[in-house]
mmCIF file of C-alpha atoms in Angstrom:
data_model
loop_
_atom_site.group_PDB
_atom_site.id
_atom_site.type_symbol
_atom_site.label_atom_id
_atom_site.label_comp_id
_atom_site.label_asym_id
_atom_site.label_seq_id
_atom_site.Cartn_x
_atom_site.Cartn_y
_atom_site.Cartn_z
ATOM 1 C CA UNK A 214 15.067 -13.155 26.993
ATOM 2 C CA UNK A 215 12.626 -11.453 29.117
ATOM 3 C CA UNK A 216 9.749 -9.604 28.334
ATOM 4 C CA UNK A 217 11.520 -6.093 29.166
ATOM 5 C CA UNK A 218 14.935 -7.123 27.686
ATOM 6 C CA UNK A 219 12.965 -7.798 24.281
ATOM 7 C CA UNK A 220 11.181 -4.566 24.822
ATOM 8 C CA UNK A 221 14.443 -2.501 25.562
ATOM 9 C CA UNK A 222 16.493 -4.005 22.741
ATOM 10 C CA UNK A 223 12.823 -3.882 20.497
ATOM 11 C CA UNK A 224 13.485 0.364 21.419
ATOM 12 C CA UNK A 225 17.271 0.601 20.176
ATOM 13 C CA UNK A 226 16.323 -1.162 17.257
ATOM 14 C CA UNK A 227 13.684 1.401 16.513
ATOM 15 C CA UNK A 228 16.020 4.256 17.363
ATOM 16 C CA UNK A 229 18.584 2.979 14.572
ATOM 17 C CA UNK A 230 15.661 2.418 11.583
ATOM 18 C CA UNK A 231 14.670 6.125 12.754
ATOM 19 C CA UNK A 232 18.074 7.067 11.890
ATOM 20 C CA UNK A 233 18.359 5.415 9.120
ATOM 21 C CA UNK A 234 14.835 6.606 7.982
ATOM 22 C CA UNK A 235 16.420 10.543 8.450
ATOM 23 C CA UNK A 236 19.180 9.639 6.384
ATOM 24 C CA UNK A 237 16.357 8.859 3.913
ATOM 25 C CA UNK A 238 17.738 5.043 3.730
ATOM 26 C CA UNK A 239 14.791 3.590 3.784
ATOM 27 C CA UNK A 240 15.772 -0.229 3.033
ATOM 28 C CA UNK A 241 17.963 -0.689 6.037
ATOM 29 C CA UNK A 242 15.328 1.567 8.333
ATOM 30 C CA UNK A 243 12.682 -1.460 6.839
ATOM 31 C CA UNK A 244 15.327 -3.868 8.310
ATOM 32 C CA UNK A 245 15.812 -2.854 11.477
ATOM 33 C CA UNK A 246 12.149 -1.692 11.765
ATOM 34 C CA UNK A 247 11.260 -5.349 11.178
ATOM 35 C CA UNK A 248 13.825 -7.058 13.874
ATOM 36 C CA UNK A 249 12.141 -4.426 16.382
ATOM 37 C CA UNK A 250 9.021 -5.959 15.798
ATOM 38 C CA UNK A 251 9.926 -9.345 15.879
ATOM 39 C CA UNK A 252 11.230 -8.697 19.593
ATOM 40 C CA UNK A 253 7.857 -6.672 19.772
ATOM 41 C CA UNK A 254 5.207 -7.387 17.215
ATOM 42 C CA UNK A 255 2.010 -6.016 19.319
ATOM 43 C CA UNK A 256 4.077 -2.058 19.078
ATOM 44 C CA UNK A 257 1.463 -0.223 17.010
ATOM 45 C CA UNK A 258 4.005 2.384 16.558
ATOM 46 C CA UNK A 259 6.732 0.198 15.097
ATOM 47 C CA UNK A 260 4.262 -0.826 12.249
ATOM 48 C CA UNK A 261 3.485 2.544 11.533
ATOM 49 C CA UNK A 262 7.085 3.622 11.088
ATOM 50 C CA UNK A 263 7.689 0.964 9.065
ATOM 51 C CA UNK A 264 4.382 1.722 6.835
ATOM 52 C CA UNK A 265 6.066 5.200 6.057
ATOM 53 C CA UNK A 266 9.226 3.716 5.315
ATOM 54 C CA UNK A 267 7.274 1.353 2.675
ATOM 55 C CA UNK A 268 5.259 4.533 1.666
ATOM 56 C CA UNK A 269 9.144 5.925 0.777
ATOM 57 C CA UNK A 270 9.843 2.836 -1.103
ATOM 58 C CA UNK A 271 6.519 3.179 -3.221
ATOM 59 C CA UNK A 272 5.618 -0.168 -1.615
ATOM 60 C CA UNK A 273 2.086 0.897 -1.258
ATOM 61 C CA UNK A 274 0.538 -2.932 -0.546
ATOM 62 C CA UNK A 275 3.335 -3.564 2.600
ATOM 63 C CA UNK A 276 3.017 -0.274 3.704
ATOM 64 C CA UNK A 277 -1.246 -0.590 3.788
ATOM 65 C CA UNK A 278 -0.879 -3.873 5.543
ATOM 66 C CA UNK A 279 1.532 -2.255 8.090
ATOM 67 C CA UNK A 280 -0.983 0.349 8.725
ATOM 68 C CA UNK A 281 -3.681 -1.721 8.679
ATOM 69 C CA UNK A 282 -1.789 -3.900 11.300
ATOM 70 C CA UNK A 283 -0.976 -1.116 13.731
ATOM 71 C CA UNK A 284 -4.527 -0.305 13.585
ATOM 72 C CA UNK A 285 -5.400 -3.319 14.612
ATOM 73 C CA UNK A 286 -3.128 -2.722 17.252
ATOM 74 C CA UNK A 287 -4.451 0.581 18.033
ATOM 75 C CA UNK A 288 -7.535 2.185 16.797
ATOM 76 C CA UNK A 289 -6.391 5.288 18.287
ATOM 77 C CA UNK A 290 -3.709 5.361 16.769
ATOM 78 C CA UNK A 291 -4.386 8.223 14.492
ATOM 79 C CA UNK A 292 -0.981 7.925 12.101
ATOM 80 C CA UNK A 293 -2.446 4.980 11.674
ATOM 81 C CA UNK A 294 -5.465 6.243 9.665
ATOM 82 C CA UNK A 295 -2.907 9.044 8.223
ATOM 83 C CA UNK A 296 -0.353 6.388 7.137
ATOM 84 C CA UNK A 297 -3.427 3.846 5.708
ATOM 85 C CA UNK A 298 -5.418 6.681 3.916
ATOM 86 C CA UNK A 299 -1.687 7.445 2.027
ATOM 87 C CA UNK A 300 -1.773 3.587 0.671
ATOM 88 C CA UNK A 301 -5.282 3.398 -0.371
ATOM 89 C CA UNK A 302 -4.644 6.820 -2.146
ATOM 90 C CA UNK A 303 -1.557 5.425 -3.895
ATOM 91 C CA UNK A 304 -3.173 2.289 -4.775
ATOM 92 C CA UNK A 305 -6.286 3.742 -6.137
ATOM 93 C CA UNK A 306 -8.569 3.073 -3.865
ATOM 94 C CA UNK A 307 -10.140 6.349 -3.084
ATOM 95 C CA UNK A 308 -13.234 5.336 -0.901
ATOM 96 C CA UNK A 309 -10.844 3.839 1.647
ATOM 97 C CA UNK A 310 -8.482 6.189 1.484
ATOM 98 C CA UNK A 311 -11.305 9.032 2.035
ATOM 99 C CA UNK A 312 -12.883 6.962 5.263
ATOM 100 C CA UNK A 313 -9.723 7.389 6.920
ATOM 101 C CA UNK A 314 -8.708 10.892 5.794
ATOM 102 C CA UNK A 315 -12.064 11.900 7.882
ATOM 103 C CA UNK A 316 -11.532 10.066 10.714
ATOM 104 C CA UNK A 317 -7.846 11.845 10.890
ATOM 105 C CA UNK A 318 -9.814 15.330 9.947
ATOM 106 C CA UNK A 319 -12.376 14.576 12.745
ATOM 107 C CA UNK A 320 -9.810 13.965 15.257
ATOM 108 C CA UNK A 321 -7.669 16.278 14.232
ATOM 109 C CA UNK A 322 -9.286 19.498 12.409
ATOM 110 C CA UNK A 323 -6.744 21.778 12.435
ATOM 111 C CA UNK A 324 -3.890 19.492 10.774
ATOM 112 C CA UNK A 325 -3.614 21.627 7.358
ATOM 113 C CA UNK A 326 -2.253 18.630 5.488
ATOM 114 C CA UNK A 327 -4.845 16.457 6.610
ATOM 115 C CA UNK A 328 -7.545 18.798 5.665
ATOM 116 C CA UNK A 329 -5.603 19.376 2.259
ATOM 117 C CA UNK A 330 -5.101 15.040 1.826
ATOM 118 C CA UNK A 331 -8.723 15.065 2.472
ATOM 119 C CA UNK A 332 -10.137 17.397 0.197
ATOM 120 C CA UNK A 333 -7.843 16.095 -2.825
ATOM 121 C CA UNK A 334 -9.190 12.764 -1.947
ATOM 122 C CA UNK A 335 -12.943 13.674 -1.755
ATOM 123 C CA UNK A 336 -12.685 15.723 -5.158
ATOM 124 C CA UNK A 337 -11.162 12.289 -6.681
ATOM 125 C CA UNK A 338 -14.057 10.093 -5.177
ATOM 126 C CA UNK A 339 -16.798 12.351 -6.857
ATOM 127 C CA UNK A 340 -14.694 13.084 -10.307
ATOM 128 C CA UNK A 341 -14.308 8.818 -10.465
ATOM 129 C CA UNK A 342 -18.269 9.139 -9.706
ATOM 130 C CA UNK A 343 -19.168 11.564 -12.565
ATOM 131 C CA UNK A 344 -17.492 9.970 -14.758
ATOM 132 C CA UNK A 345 -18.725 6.534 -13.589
ATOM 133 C CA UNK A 346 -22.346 8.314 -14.276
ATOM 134 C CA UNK A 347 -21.313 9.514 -17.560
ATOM 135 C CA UNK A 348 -20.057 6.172 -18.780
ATOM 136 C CA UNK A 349 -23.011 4.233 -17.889
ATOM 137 C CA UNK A 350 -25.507 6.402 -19.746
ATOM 138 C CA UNK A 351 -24.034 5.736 -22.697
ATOM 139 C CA UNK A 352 -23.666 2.183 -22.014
ATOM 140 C CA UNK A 353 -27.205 1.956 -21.693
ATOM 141 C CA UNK A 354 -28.387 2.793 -25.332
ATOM 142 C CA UNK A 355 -30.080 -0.404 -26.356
ATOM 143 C CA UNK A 356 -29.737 -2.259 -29.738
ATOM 144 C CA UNK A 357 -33.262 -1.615 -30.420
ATOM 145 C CA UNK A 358 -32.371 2.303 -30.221
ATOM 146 C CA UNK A 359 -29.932 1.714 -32.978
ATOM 147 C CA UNK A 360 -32.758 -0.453 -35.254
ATOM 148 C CA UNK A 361 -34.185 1.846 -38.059
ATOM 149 C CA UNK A 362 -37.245 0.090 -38.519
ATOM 150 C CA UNK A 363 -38.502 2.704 -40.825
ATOM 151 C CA UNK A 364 -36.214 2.000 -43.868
ATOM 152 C CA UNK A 365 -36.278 -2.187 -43.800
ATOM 153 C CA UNK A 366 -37.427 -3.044 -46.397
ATOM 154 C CA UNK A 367 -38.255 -7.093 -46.161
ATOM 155 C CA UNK A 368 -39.807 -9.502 -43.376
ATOM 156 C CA UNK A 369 -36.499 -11.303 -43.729
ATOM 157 C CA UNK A 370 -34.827 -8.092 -42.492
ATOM 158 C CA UNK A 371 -36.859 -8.211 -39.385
ATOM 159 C CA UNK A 372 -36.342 -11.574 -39.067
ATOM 160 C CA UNK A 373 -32.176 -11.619 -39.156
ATOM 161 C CA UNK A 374 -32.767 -8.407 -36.479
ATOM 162 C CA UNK A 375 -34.798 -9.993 -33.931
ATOM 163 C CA UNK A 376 -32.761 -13.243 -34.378
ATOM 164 C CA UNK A 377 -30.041 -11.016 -33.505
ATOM 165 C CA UNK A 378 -31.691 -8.824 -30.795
ATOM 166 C CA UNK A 379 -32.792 -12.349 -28.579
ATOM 167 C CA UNK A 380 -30.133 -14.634 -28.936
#
């Protein structure tokens, strides 16, 4: 099949998964978005579509590699960034997630949900961070802190503590 053939047949394919994806059946848009690709696999936009259709499914790890992949494809691609940020955020993974919030914010600053994803995102990073701080300060108390020296009584106390305290 020729390159155009796969392209044009790569396009109806995409058309039914879209229809499919408005019906909100999201498995069989999955399916058809992946035979589009396989006539097509360097269509940015194809990946992305199917990303959100993963994103539907709450399969967060196919739908970051999707969007990971049509950024590959496209670093322009700014649903891209959207569609990434949304898997990273679902997965836990903040940092990412807030990286490409900004870049969708800096491209586009008057998208309201994009602004609203990104400020959700950044109060998450420094809550995870203040309690990260918090943690580790009490982590750090030493042993020694806890030794009251004052009230041993014996050498062979001190002894049994500092065998402790270095082994």
């Amino acid at each position: 099949m020729a390159e155009e053939e796969r392209n044009a047949s790569a396009e109806k394919l995409k058309e039914k998964a879209n229809n499919y994806f408005k019906d909100k059946d999201y498995e069989n848009a999955i399916k058809y978005y992946t035979d589009a690709l396989e006539l097509n696999p360097s269509n940015a936009i194809y990946y992305s579509n199917r990303s959100l259709a993963y994103l539907r499914t709450e399969c967060y790890g196919y739908a970051l590699g999707d969007a990971t992949r049509a950024l590959e494809l496209d670093k322009n691609y700014i649903k891209g960034y959207y569609r990434r940020a949304t898997s990273n955020m679902a997965l836990g993974k903040f940092k990412a997630a807030l990286k490409d919030y900004e870049t969708v914010v800096r491209v586009r600053p008057s998208d309201k949900d994009a602004k609203m994803k990104y400020q959700e995102c950044n109060k998450i990073v420094k809550q995870k961070a203040f309690e990260r701080a918090i943690a580790s300060d009490e982590l750090k108390r030493s042993v020694v802190d806890s030794l009251d020296i004052e009230n041993m009584s014996k050498l062979g106390d001190i002894l049994v503590i500092c065998s402790y305290v270095f082994l």
